[in-house]
PDB file of C-alpha atoms in Angstrom:
ATOM      1  CA  MET A   1    -141.327  77.799 -37.969  1.00  0.00           C
ATOM      2  CA  LEU A   2    -145.092  78.479 -37.974  1.00  0.00           C
ATOM      3  CA  PRO A   3    -146.078  75.063 -36.525  1.00  0.00           C
ATOM      4  CA  GLN A   4    -143.533  75.604 -33.762  1.00  0.00           C
ATOM      5  CA  ILE A   5    -144.767  79.107 -32.891  1.00  0.00           C
ATOM      6  CA  TYR A   6    -148.513  78.480 -33.120  1.00  0.00           C
ATOM      7  CA  ASP A   7    -148.627  74.887 -31.903  1.00  0.00           C
ATOM      8  CA  GLU A   8    -151.774  74.301 -34.003  1.00  0.00           C
ATOM      9  CA  PRO A   9    -152.677  74.433 -37.713  1.00  0.00           C
ATOM     10  CA  PHE A  10    -153.126  78.202 -37.687  1.00  0.00           C
ATOM     11  CA  GLY A  11    -153.963  79.341 -41.217  1.00  0.00           C
ATOM     12  CA  ASP A  12    -153.793  83.156 -41.204  1.00  0.00           C
ATOM     13  CA  SER A  13    -150.908  83.974 -43.555  1.00  0.00           C
ATOM     14  CA  SER A  14    -150.487  87.424 -41.988  1.00  0.00           C
ATOM     15  CA  SER A  15    -148.840  85.561 -39.115  1.00  0.00           C
ATOM     16  CA  ILE A  16    -145.660  85.741 -41.224  1.00  0.00           C
ATOM     17  CA  PRO A  17    -145.358  89.560 -41.350  1.00  0.00           C
ATOM     18  CA  THR A  18    -146.649  89.769 -37.764  1.00  0.00           C
ATOM     19  CA  TYR A  19    -143.767  87.567 -36.622  1.00  0.00           C
ATOM     20  CA  LEU A  20    -141.234  89.553 -38.684  1.00  0.00           C
ATOM     21  CA  VAL A  21    -142.453  92.907 -37.335  1.00  0.00           C
ATOM     22  CA  SER A  22    -142.333  91.536 -33.786  1.00  0.00           C
ATOM     23  CA  LYS A  23    -138.804  90.278 -34.334  1.00  0.00           C
ATOM     24  CA  LEU A  24    -137.781  93.720 -35.549  1.00  0.00           C
ATOM     25  CA  ALA A  25    -139.580  95.604 -32.768  1.00  0.00           C
ATOM     26  CA  VAL A  26    -138.075  93.601 -29.913  1.00  0.00           C
ATOM     27  CA  LYS A  27    -134.627  94.892 -30.857  1.00  0.00           C
ATOM     28  CA  SER A  28    -135.700  98.335 -29.636  1.00  0.00           C
ATOM     29  CA  VAL A  29    -138.594  97.860 -27.197  1.00  0.00           C
ATOM     30  CA  LYS A  30    -139.951  95.278 -24.781  1.00  0.00           C
ATOM     31  CA  VAL A  31    -143.630  96.299 -24.996  1.00  0.00           C
ATOM     32  CA  ALA A  32    -145.587  97.099 -28.162  1.00  0.00           C
ATOM     33  CA  LEU A  33    -149.115  98.439 -28.591  1.00  0.00           C
ATOM     34  CA  SER A  34    -151.472  97.092 -31.221  1.00  0.00           C
ATOM     35  CA  ALA A  35    -154.779  98.444 -32.535  1.00  0.00           C
ATOM     36  CA  ASP A  36    -156.565  95.113 -32.771  1.00  0.00           C
ATOM     37  CA  GLY A  37    -160.261  95.423 -32.050  1.00  0.00           C
ATOM     38  CA  GLY A  38    -160.562  98.832 -33.666  1.00  0.00           C
ATOM     39  CA  ASP A  39    -162.101  97.501 -36.873  1.00  0.00           C
ATOM     40  CA  GLU A  40    -164.549  95.272 -35.023  1.00  0.00           C
ATOM     41  CA  GLN A  41    -165.691  98.077 -32.722  1.00  0.00           C
ATOM     42  CA  PHE A  42    -165.746 100.989 -35.165  1.00  0.00           C
ATOM     43  CA  CYS A  43    -166.887  99.348 -38.419  1.00  0.00           C
ATOM     44  CA  GLY A  44    -163.480  99.377 -40.063  1.00  0.00           C
ATOM     45  CA  TYR A  45    -163.715  96.394 -42.394  1.00  0.00           C
ATOM     46  CA  THR A  46    -164.884  97.101 -45.929  1.00  0.00           C
ATOM     47  CA  ARG A  47    -166.828  93.845 -45.934  1.00  0.00           C
ATOM     48  CA  TYR A  48    -169.327  95.216 -43.405  1.00  0.00           C
ATOM     49  CA  TRP A  49    -171.006  97.749 -45.631  1.00  0.00           C
ATOM     50  CA  MET A  50    -170.347  95.722 -48.782  1.00  0.00           C
ATOM     51  CA  VAL A  51    -172.187  92.672 -47.408  1.00  0.00           C
ATOM     52  CA  LYS A  52    -174.982  94.913 -46.186  1.00  0.00           C
ATOM     53  CA  LYS A  53    -175.445  96.271 -49.713  1.00  0.00           C
ATOM     54  CA  ILE A  54    -175.135  92.835 -51.307  1.00  0.00           C
ATOM     55  CA  ASN A  55    -177.661  91.300 -48.929  1.00  0.00           C
ATOM     56  CA  ARG A  56    -180.149  94.059 -49.684  1.00  0.00           C
ATOM     57  CA  ILE A  57    -179.762  93.475 -53.429  1.00  0.00           C
ATOM     58  CA  ILE A  58    -179.857  89.667 -53.454  1.00  0.00           C
ATOM     59  CA  SER A  59    -182.951  89.570 -51.270  1.00  0.00           C
ATOM     60  CA  HIS A  60    -184.774  90.370 -54.528  1.00  0.00           C
ATOM     61  CA  LEU A  61    -182.690  88.084 -56.764  1.00  0.00           C
ATOM     62  CA  SER A  62    -182.796  84.679 -55.071  1.00  0.00           C
ATOM     63  CA  PHE A  63    -184.731  83.220 -58.038  1.00  0.00           C
ATOM     64  CA  PHE A  64    -181.524  83.567 -60.122  1.00  0.00           C
ATOM     65  CA  ALA A  65    -179.715  80.960 -58.019  1.00  0.00           C
ATOM     66  CA  ARG A  66    -181.157  77.944 -59.845  1.00  0.00           C
ATOM     67  CA  PRO A  67    -180.156  79.091 -63.386  1.00  0.00           C
ATOM     68  CA  PHE A  68    -176.596  79.791 -62.211  1.00  0.00           C
ATOM     69  CA  GLU A  69    -176.408  76.371 -60.540  1.00  0.00           C
ATOM     70  CA  LEU A  70    -176.939  74.804 -63.960  1.00  0.00           C
ATOM     71  CA  ILE A  71    -173.631  76.321 -65.085  1.00  0.00           C
ATOM     72  CA  SER A  72    -170.711  74.462 -63.536  1.00  0.00           C
ATOM     73  CA  PRO A  73    -167.767  76.446 -62.089  1.00  0.00           C
ATOM     74  CA  GLU A  74    -165.529  74.955 -64.804  1.00  0.00           C
ATOM     75  CA  HIS A  75    -167.838  76.094 -67.597  1.00  0.00           C
ATOM     76  CA  ALA A  76    -168.301  79.491 -65.949  1.00  0.00           C
ATOM     77  CA  PHE A  77    -164.511  79.853 -65.810  1.00  0.00           C
ATOM     78  CA  LYS A  78    -164.259  79.170 -69.551  1.00  0.00           C
ATOM     79  CA  ILE A  79    -166.817  81.894 -70.209  1.00  0.00           C
ATOM     80  CA  TYR A  80    -164.947  84.251 -67.889  1.00  0.00           C
ATOM     81  CA  SER A  81    -161.628  83.464 -69.612  1.00  0.00           C
ATOM     82  CA  PHE A  82    -163.139  84.381 -72.982  1.00  0.00           C
ATOM     83  CA  PHE A  83    -164.289  87.791 -71.738  1.00  0.00           C
ATOM     84  CA  LYS A  84    -161.355  88.271 -69.331  1.00  0.00           C
ATOM     85  CA  PRO A  85    -159.773  91.166 -71.294  1.00  0.00           C
ATOM     86  CA  ILE A  86    -162.789  93.379 -70.483  1.00  0.00           C
ATOM     87  CA  LEU A  87    -163.579  91.999 -67.023  1.00  0.00           C
ATOM     88  CA  PRO A  88    -161.946  92.479 -63.596  1.00  0.00           C
ATOM     89  CA  LYS A  89    -158.820  90.346 -63.117  1.00  0.00           C
ATOM     90  CA  TRP A  90    -159.623  87.653 -60.540  1.00  0.00           C
ATOM     91  CA  THR A  91    -157.157  84.861 -59.770  1.00  0.00           C
ATOM     92  CA  ASN A  92    -159.885  83.034 -57.842  1.00  0.00           C
ATOM     93  CA  PHE A  93    -162.840  83.395 -60.201  1.00  0.00           C
ATOM     94  CA  ARG A  94    -164.251  79.903 -59.647  1.00  0.00           C
ATOM     95  CA  ASP A  95    -164.423  80.438 -55.905  1.00  0.00           C
ATOM     96  CA  LYS A  96    -166.112  83.799 -56.358  1.00  0.00           C
ATOM     97  CA  TYR A  97    -168.614  82.177 -58.685  1.00  0.00           C
ATOM     98  CA  MET A  98    -169.444  79.404 -56.189  1.00  0.00           C
ATOM     99  CA  LYS A  99    -169.808  81.916 -53.371  1.00  0.00           C
ATOM    100  CA  PHE A 100    -172.042  84.070 -55.555  1.00  0.00           C
ATOM    101  CA  ILE A 101    -174.457  81.171 -56.082  1.00  0.00           C
ATOM    102  CA  ASN A 102    -174.501  80.336 -52.362  1.00  0.00           C
ATOM    103  CA  VAL A 103    -175.010  83.978 -51.404  1.00  0.00           C
ATOM    104  CA  LEU A 104    -177.965  84.144 -53.788  1.00  0.00           C
ATOM    105  CA  LYS A 105    -179.521  81.307 -51.796  1.00  0.00           C
ATOM    106  CA  ALA A 106    -178.782  82.924 -48.421  1.00  0.00           C
ATOM    107  CA  GLU A 107    -181.899  83.215 -46.295  1.00  0.00           C
ATOM    108  CA  ASN A 108    -180.728  86.170 -44.214  1.00  0.00           C
ATOM    109  CA  LEU A 109    -177.846  88.492 -43.431  1.00  0.00           C
ATOM    110  CA  PHE A 110    -176.257  85.917 -41.113  1.00  0.00           C
ATOM    111  CA  ASP A 111    -175.981  83.361 -43.923  1.00  0.00           C
ATOM    112  CA  CYS A 112    -174.799  86.002 -46.389  1.00  0.00           C
ATOM    113  CA  TYR A 113    -172.016  87.190 -44.095  1.00  0.00           C
ATOM    114  CA  ASP A 114    -171.073  83.668 -43.029  1.00  0.00           C
ATOM    115  CA  ILE A 115    -170.729  82.467 -46.634  1.00  0.00           C
ATOM    116  CA  SER A 116    -168.784  85.573 -47.643  1.00  0.00           C
ATOM    117  CA  ASN A 117    -166.129  84.852 -45.015  1.00  0.00           C
ATOM    118  CA  LYS A 118    -165.638  81.159 -45.730  1.00  0.00           C
ATOM    119  CA  TYR A 119    -162.771  79.696 -47.719  1.00  0.00           C
ATOM    120  CA  PHE A 120    -164.369  76.254 -47.928  1.00  0.00           C
ATOM    121  CA  LEU A 121    -168.099  75.873 -48.442  1.00  0.00           C
ATOM    122  CA  PRO A 122    -169.834  72.862 -46.809  1.00  0.00           C
ATOM    123  CA  GLN A 123    -169.962  70.935 -50.082  1.00  0.00           C
ATOM    124  CA  GLU A 124    -166.224  71.430 -50.490  1.00  0.00           C
ATOM    125  CA  PHE A 125    -165.575  69.966 -47.049  1.00  0.00           C
ATOM    126  CA  ARG A 126    -167.449  66.886 -48.189  1.00  0.00           C
ATOM    127  CA  GLN A 127    -165.319  66.717 -51.339  1.00  0.00           C
ATOM    128  CA  LEU A 128    -162.208  66.886 -49.154  1.00  0.00           C
ATOM    129  CA  GLY A 129    -163.464  63.826 -47.323  1.00  0.00           C
ATOM    130  CA  LEU A 130    -164.200  65.592 -44.057  1.00  0.00           C
ATOM    131  CA  LYS A 131    -167.420  64.010 -42.851  1.00  0.00           C
ATOM    132  CA  LYS A 132    -167.743  66.243 -39.819  1.00  0.00           C
ATOM    133  CA  TRP A 133    -167.495  69.962 -40.426  1.00  0.00           C
ATOM    134  CA  ILE A 134    -168.683  72.986 -38.519  1.00  0.00           C
ATOM    135  CA  GLU A 135    -171.746  74.323 -40.339  1.00  0.00           C
ATOM    136  CA  LYS A 136    -171.922  77.417 -38.154  1.00  0.00           C
ATOM    137  CA  ASN A 137    -169.678  79.062 -35.658  1.00  0.00           C
ATOM    138  CA  GLN A 138    -170.169  78.431 -31.969  1.00  0.00           C
ATOM    139  CA  VAL A 139    -172.126  81.678 -31.606  1.00  0.00           C
ATOM    140  CA  ASP A 140    -175.785  81.389 -32.588  1.00  0.00           C
ATOM    141  CA  MET A 141    -176.294  84.805 -34.136  1.00  0.00           C
ATOM    142  CA  ARG A 142    -179.842  84.062 -35.243  1.00  0.00           C
ATOM    143  CA  GLU A 143    -181.165  84.792 -31.773  1.00  0.00           C
ATOM    144  CA  ILE A 144    -179.569  88.233 -31.642  1.00  0.00           C
ATOM    145  CA  THR A 145    -181.568  91.201 -32.933  1.00  0.00           C
ATOM    146  CA  LEU A 146    -179.215  93.983 -34.009  1.00  0.00           C
ATOM    147  CA  ASP A 147    -178.939  96.392 -36.913  1.00  0.00           C
ATOM    148  CA  PRO A 148    -176.896  94.864 -39.807  1.00  0.00           C
ATOM    149  CA  LEU A 149    -173.607  96.685 -39.173  1.00  0.00           C
ATOM    150  CA  THR A 150    -173.642  96.097 -35.411  1.00  0.00           C
ATOM    151  CA  PHE A 151    -174.566  92.467 -36.050  1.00  0.00           C
ATOM    152  CA  MET A 152    -171.503  91.876 -38.243  1.00  0.00           C
ATOM    153  CA  MET A 153    -169.163  93.694 -35.878  1.00  0.00           C
ATOM    154  CA  PHE A 154    -170.462  91.682 -32.928  1.00  0.00           C
ATOM    155  CA  TYR A 155    -170.124  88.454 -34.902  1.00  0.00           C
ATOM    156  CA  ASP A 156    -166.444  89.198 -35.556  1.00  0.00           C
ATOM    157  CA  MET A 157    -165.815  90.234 -31.962  1.00  0.00           C
ATOM    158  CA  LYS A 158    -167.086  86.836 -30.816  1.00  0.00           C
ATOM    159  CA  THR A 159    -165.268  84.751 -33.435  1.00  0.00           C
ATOM    160  CA  TYR A 160    -162.680  86.308 -35.776  1.00  0.00           C
ATOM    161  CA  LEU A 161    -161.085  88.589 -33.180  1.00  0.00           C
ATOM    162  CA  PRO A 162    -160.407  86.049 -30.383  1.00  0.00           C
ATOM    163  CA  ASP A 163    -159.896  82.973 -32.575  1.00  0.00           C
ATOM    164  CA  ASP A 164    -157.676  84.521 -35.250  1.00  0.00           C
ATOM    165  CA  ILE A 165    -156.395  88.055 -34.697  1.00  0.00           C
ATOM    166  CA  LEU A 166    -155.519  87.811 -31.010  1.00  0.00           C
ATOM    167  CA  VAL A 167    -154.034  84.322 -31.372  1.00  0.00           C
ATOM    168  CA  LYS A 168    -151.875  85.545 -34.233  1.00  0.00           C
ATOM    169  CA  VAL A 169    -150.510  88.585 -32.412  1.00  0.00           C
ATOM    170  CA  ASP A 170    -150.093  86.955 -29.013  1.00  0.00           C
ATOM    171  CA  ARG A 171    -148.091  83.970 -30.232  1.00  0.00           C
ATOM    172  CA  ALA A 172    -146.007  85.958 -32.728  1.00  0.00           C
ATOM    173  CA  THR A 173    -144.975  88.491 -30.071  1.00  0.00           C
ATOM    174  CA  MET A 174    -144.392  85.882 -27.379  1.00  0.00           C
ATOM    175  CA  SER A 175    -142.209  83.837 -29.732  1.00  0.00           C
ATOM    176  CA  VAL A 176    -139.632  86.657 -29.682  1.00  0.00           C
ATOM    177  CA  SER A 177    -140.253  87.717 -26.035  1.00  0.00           C
ATOM    178  CA  LEU A 178    -142.107  90.892 -26.989  1.00  0.00           C
ATOM    179  CA  GLU A 179    -144.975  91.959 -24.743  1.00  0.00           C
ATOM    180  CA  GLY A 180    -147.978  92.838 -26.903  1.00  0.00           C
ATOM    181  CA  ARG A 181    -150.745  95.038 -25.502  1.00  0.00           C
ATOM    182  CA  GLU A 182    -154.239  95.720 -26.883  1.00  0.00           C
ATOM    183  CA  PRO A 183    -155.552  99.075 -25.559  1.00  0.00           C
ATOM    184  CA  PHE A 184    -158.715  98.939 -27.699  1.00  0.00           C
ATOM    185  CA  LEU A 185    -159.761  95.844 -25.773  1.00  0.00           C
ATOM    186  CA  ASP A 186    -159.784  97.523 -22.388  1.00  0.00           C
ATOM    187  CA  HIS A 187    -163.178  96.488 -21.039  1.00  0.00           C
ATOM    188  CA  ARG A 188    -164.157 100.115 -20.446  1.00  0.00           C
ATOM    189  CA  ILE A 189    -163.594 100.980 -24.105  1.00  0.00           C
ATOM    190  CA  VAL A 190    -165.484  97.893 -25.301  1.00  0.00           C
ATOM    191  CA  GLU A 191    -168.394  98.678 -23.000  1.00  0.00           C
ATOM    192  CA  PHE A 192    -168.466 102.257 -24.289  1.00  0.00           C
ATOM    193  CA  THR A 193    -168.320 101.357 -27.998  1.00  0.00           C
ATOM    194  CA  CYS A 194    -171.044  98.737 -27.606  1.00  0.00           C
ATOM    195  CA  LYS A 195    -173.395 101.512 -26.497  1.00  0.00           C
ATOM    196  CA  LEU A 196    -172.614 103.773 -29.451  1.00  0.00           C
ATOM    197  CA  PRO A 197    -175.158 103.974 -32.300  1.00  0.00           C
ATOM    198  CA  PRO A 198    -173.895 102.648 -35.644  1.00  0.00           C
ATOM    199  CA  GLN A 199    -173.911 106.125 -37.232  1.00  0.00           C
ATOM    200  CA  MET A 200    -171.090 107.066 -34.866  1.00  0.00           C
ATOM    201  CA  LYS A 201    -169.011 104.303 -36.416  1.00  0.00           C
ATOM    202  CA  TYR A 202    -169.991 104.456 -40.083  1.00  0.00           C
ATOM    203  CA  ARG A 203    -171.495 107.581 -41.594  1.00  0.00           C
ATOM    204  CA  ASP A 204    -171.907 108.747 -45.198  1.00  0.00           C
ATOM    205  CA  GLY A 205    -169.444 106.176 -46.500  1.00  0.00           C
ATOM    206  CA  VAL A 206    -166.843 106.974 -43.839  1.00  0.00           C
ATOM    207  CA  SER A 207    -165.702 104.124 -41.583  1.00  0.00           C
ATOM    208  CA  LYS A 208    -164.353 104.575 -38.043  1.00  0.00           C
ATOM    209  CA  TYR A 209    -166.163 107.905 -38.010  1.00  0.00           C
ATOM    210  CA  LEU A 210    -165.692 108.719 -34.330  1.00  0.00           C
ATOM    211  CA  LEU A 211    -162.044 107.643 -34.295  1.00  0.00           C
ATOM    212  CA  ARG A 212    -161.304 109.838 -37.291  1.00  0.00           C
ATOM    213  CA  LYS A 213    -162.879 112.846 -35.587  1.00  0.00           C
ATOM    214  CA  ILE A 214    -160.544 112.343 -32.633  1.00  0.00           C
ATOM    215  CA  LEU A 215    -157.465 111.742 -34.781  1.00  0.00           C
ATOM    216  CA  TYR A 216    -158.041 114.908 -36.809  1.00  0.00           C
ATOM    217  CA  LYS A 217    -157.148 116.872 -33.679  1.00  0.00           C
ATOM    218  CA  TYR A 218    -153.681 115.363 -33.489  1.00  0.00           C
ATOM    219  CA  ILE A 219    -152.693 113.909 -36.867  1.00  0.00           C
ATOM    220  CA  PRO A 220    -152.698 115.499 -40.364  1.00  0.00           C
ATOM    221  CA  PRO A 221    -155.674 114.204 -42.403  1.00  0.00           C
ATOM    222  CA  LYS A 222    -153.392 113.069 -45.252  1.00  0.00           C
ATOM    223  CA  LEU A 223    -151.958 110.415 -42.937  1.00  0.00           C
ATOM    224  CA  ILE A 224    -155.436 109.148 -42.088  1.00  0.00           C
ATOM    225  CA  GLU A 225    -157.351 109.390 -45.357  1.00  0.00           C
ATOM    226  CA  ARG A 226    -155.618 106.554 -47.141  1.00  0.00           C
ATOM    227  CA  PRO A 227    -157.008 103.320 -48.602  1.00  0.00           C
ATOM    228  CA  LYS A 228    -157.300 100.513 -46.087  1.00  0.00           C
ATOM    229  CA  MET A 229    -154.470  98.022 -46.457  1.00  0.00           C
ATOM    230  CA  GLY A 230    -154.351  94.524 -45.091  1.00  0.00           C
ATOM    231  CA  PHE A 231    -151.301  92.841 -43.608  1.00  0.00           C
ATOM    232  CA  GLY A 232    -151.014  90.204 -46.257  1.00  0.00           C
ATOM    233  CA  VAL A 233    -148.188  88.497 -48.110  1.00  0.00           C
ATOM    234  CA  PRO A 234    -148.107  87.389 -51.777  1.00  0.00           C
ATOM    235  CA  ILE A 235    -148.984  83.754 -51.163  1.00  0.00           C
ATOM    236  CA  TYR A 236    -150.350  83.312 -54.686  1.00  0.00           C
ATOM    237  CA  GLU A 237    -147.127  84.483 -56.348  1.00  0.00           C
ATOM    238  CA  TRP A 238    -144.718  82.805 -53.906  1.00  0.00           C
ATOM    239  CA  PHE A 239    -146.062  79.306 -54.379  1.00  0.00           C
ATOM    240  CA  LYS A 240    -146.470  79.743 -58.092  1.00  0.00           C
ATOM    241  CA  ARG A 241    -142.735  80.339 -58.420  1.00  0.00           C
ATOM    242  CA  GLU A 242    -139.906  80.030 -55.886  1.00  0.00           C
ATOM    243  CA  LEU A 243    -141.888  78.185 -53.198  1.00  0.00           C
ATOM    244  CA  ARG A 244    -143.639  75.812 -55.588  1.00  0.00           C
ATOM    245  CA  PRO A 245    -141.523  72.816 -54.411  1.00  0.00           C
ATOM    246  CA  LEU A 246    -143.034  73.139 -50.920  1.00  0.00           C
ATOM    247  CA  TYR A 247    -146.575  72.653 -52.231  1.00  0.00           C
ATOM    248  CA  GLU A 248    -145.379  69.764 -54.390  1.00  0.00           C
ATOM    249  CA  GLU A 249    -143.763  68.158 -51.341  1.00  0.00           C
ATOM    250  CA  TYR A 250    -146.549  68.615 -48.787  1.00  0.00           C
ATOM    251  CA  LEU A 251    -149.582  68.367 -51.053  1.00  0.00           C
ATOM    252  CA  ASN A 252    -148.547  65.587 -53.394  1.00  0.00           C
ATOM    253  CA  LYS A 253    -151.089  62.857 -53.994  1.00  0.00           C
ATOM    254  CA  SER A 254    -149.133  59.956 -52.466  1.00  0.00           C
ATOM    255  CA  ARG A 255    -148.496  61.827 -49.205  1.00  0.00           C
ATOM    256  CA  ILE A 256    -152.141  62.901 -48.828  1.00  0.00           C
ATOM    257  CA  ASN A 257    -153.283  59.372 -49.601  1.00  0.00           C
ATOM    258  CA  ARG A 258    -150.844  57.860 -47.089  1.00  0.00           C
ATOM    259  CA  GLU A 259    -152.076  60.072 -44.253  1.00  0.00           C
ATOM    260  CA  GLY A 260    -155.726  59.320 -45.003  1.00  0.00           C
ATOM    261  CA  ILE A 261    -157.147  62.641 -43.768  1.00  0.00           C
ATOM    262  CA  PHE A 262    -158.037  64.462 -46.976  1.00  0.00           C
ATOM    263  CA  ASN A 263    -159.352  63.110 -50.257  1.00  0.00           C
ATOM    264  CA  PRO A 264    -156.152  62.895 -52.378  1.00  0.00           C
ATOM    265  CA  GLU A 265    -158.057  63.337 -55.651  1.00  0.00           C
ATOM    266  CA  THR A 266    -159.631  66.601 -54.467  1.00  0.00           C
ATOM    267  CA  VAL A 267    -156.355  68.046 -53.175  1.00  0.00           C
ATOM    268  CA  ASP A 268    -154.519  66.976 -56.337  1.00  0.00           C
ATOM    269  CA  LYS A 269    -157.116  68.682 -58.547  1.00  0.00           C
ATOM    270  CA  LEU A 270    -156.938  71.865 -56.459  1.00  0.00           C
ATOM    271  CA  LEU A 271    -153.159  71.871 -56.782  1.00  0.00           C
ATOM    272  CA  LYS A 272    -153.144  71.275 -60.532  1.00  0.00           C
ATOM    273  CA  ASP A 273    -155.846  73.868 -61.170  1.00  0.00           C
ATOM    274  CA  TYR A 274    -153.902  76.384 -59.067  1.00  0.00           C
ATOM    275  CA  PHE A 275    -150.673  75.823 -61.004  1.00  0.00           C
ATOM    276  CA  ASP A 276    -152.603  75.981 -64.291  1.00  0.00           C
ATOM    277  CA  GLY A 277    -154.245  79.287 -63.313  1.00  0.00           C
ATOM    278  CA  LYS A 278    -157.806  77.957 -63.369  1.00  0.00           C
ATOM    279  CA  GLY A 279    -159.380  80.337 -60.884  1.00  0.00           C
ATOM    280  CA  VAL A 280    -158.679  78.504 -57.604  1.00  0.00           C
ATOM    281  CA  ASN A 281    -158.580  80.458 -54.356  1.00  0.00           C
ATOM    282  CA  HIS A 282    -154.944  79.945 -53.388  1.00  0.00           C
ATOM    283  CA  TYR A 283    -155.729  80.265 -49.676  1.00  0.00           C
ATOM    284  CA  LYS A 284    -157.445  76.888 -49.821  1.00  0.00           C
ATOM    285  CA  LEU A 285    -154.137  75.259 -50.648  1.00  0.00           C
ATOM    286  CA  TRP A 286    -152.355  77.405 -48.080  1.00  0.00           C
ATOM    287  CA  LEU A 287    -154.691  76.173 -45.337  1.00  0.00           C
ATOM    288  CA  ILE A 288    -154.140  72.524 -46.287  1.00  0.00           C
ATOM    289  CA  PHE A 289    -150.393  73.167 -46.538  1.00  0.00           C
ATOM    290  CA  ILE A 290    -150.290  74.679 -43.041  1.00  0.00           C
ATOM    291  CA  PHE A 291    -152.194  71.691 -41.696  1.00  0.00           C
ATOM    292  CA  GLU A 292    -149.742  69.313 -43.341  1.00  0.00           C
ATOM    293  CA  MET A 293    -146.742  71.117 -41.844  1.00  0.00           C
ATOM    294  CA  TRP A 294    -148.372  71.052 -38.408  1.00  0.00           C
ATOM    295  CA  TYR A 295    -149.241  67.376 -38.799  1.00  0.00           C
ATOM    296  CA  GLU A 296    -145.665  66.532 -39.718  1.00  0.00           C
ATOM    297  CA  LYS A 297    -144.289  68.508 -36.766  1.00  0.00           C
ATOM    298  CA  TRP A 298    -146.572  67.266 -34.014  1.00  0.00           C
ATOM    299  CA  MET A 299    -148.343  64.094 -35.112  1.00  0.00           C
ATOM    300  CA  HIS A 300    -145.521  61.979 -36.543  1.00  0.00           C
TER     301      HIS A 300
END
């Protein structure tokens, strides 16, 4: 279904609930409003202020990168497993560990934010056998002088918003003949928010500050002051259990080897480590799986 709707290897798993919600909505309405763009314009993503804090801290800790590099992700995972009862429960510890080392080596906020948002690091692309990978996004953010929060919001407005969020919503709604509309992306609103100082968007630990002030006039605070929730689905659990045969079918070593796109040894190790619970980021396998389904649909 997803390769048919998106017509490209589109890897955002929230496309599944987006499609289902659209399918439900079209039974009652022909036009639906979405709030996409609100997070990017009003500092709504938790990662904005978290990365800002992390970057400020690691700017004084870069000398720790080399000692951590001497500890392999596999060995680090064994250490983590030993102390796991008293540590946070991470299903993707090895990926977090690798990102941590790369973030320690980040030269600036751009690199820190870029690394934090990647599923595959450059060295992992090489291990997959992809000789040509995109080191940076098409927007050269190094030439733009902005405060940290505005910088990250602008970065997402130029990349994540048009290349992921809007693609996801547009194709999911169109697939069921639902007209989706994005009022936050009216050019007059975007022009206005781009002129606002960052303290009008994030203040004293409160995100979307200005929007909240407006909403308080019309909506009870208890409906607003709730933890931010994504639009995700339990990919990790699904493919560990009832959907496991799909991964075994599309990601098996002989199939990957026959197609000659990815390194079969690397994919096979990722798959085995995932099934064995060895700290693999399950979205890596999801992205390869989506590509394989697309490839089967359109390239065979």
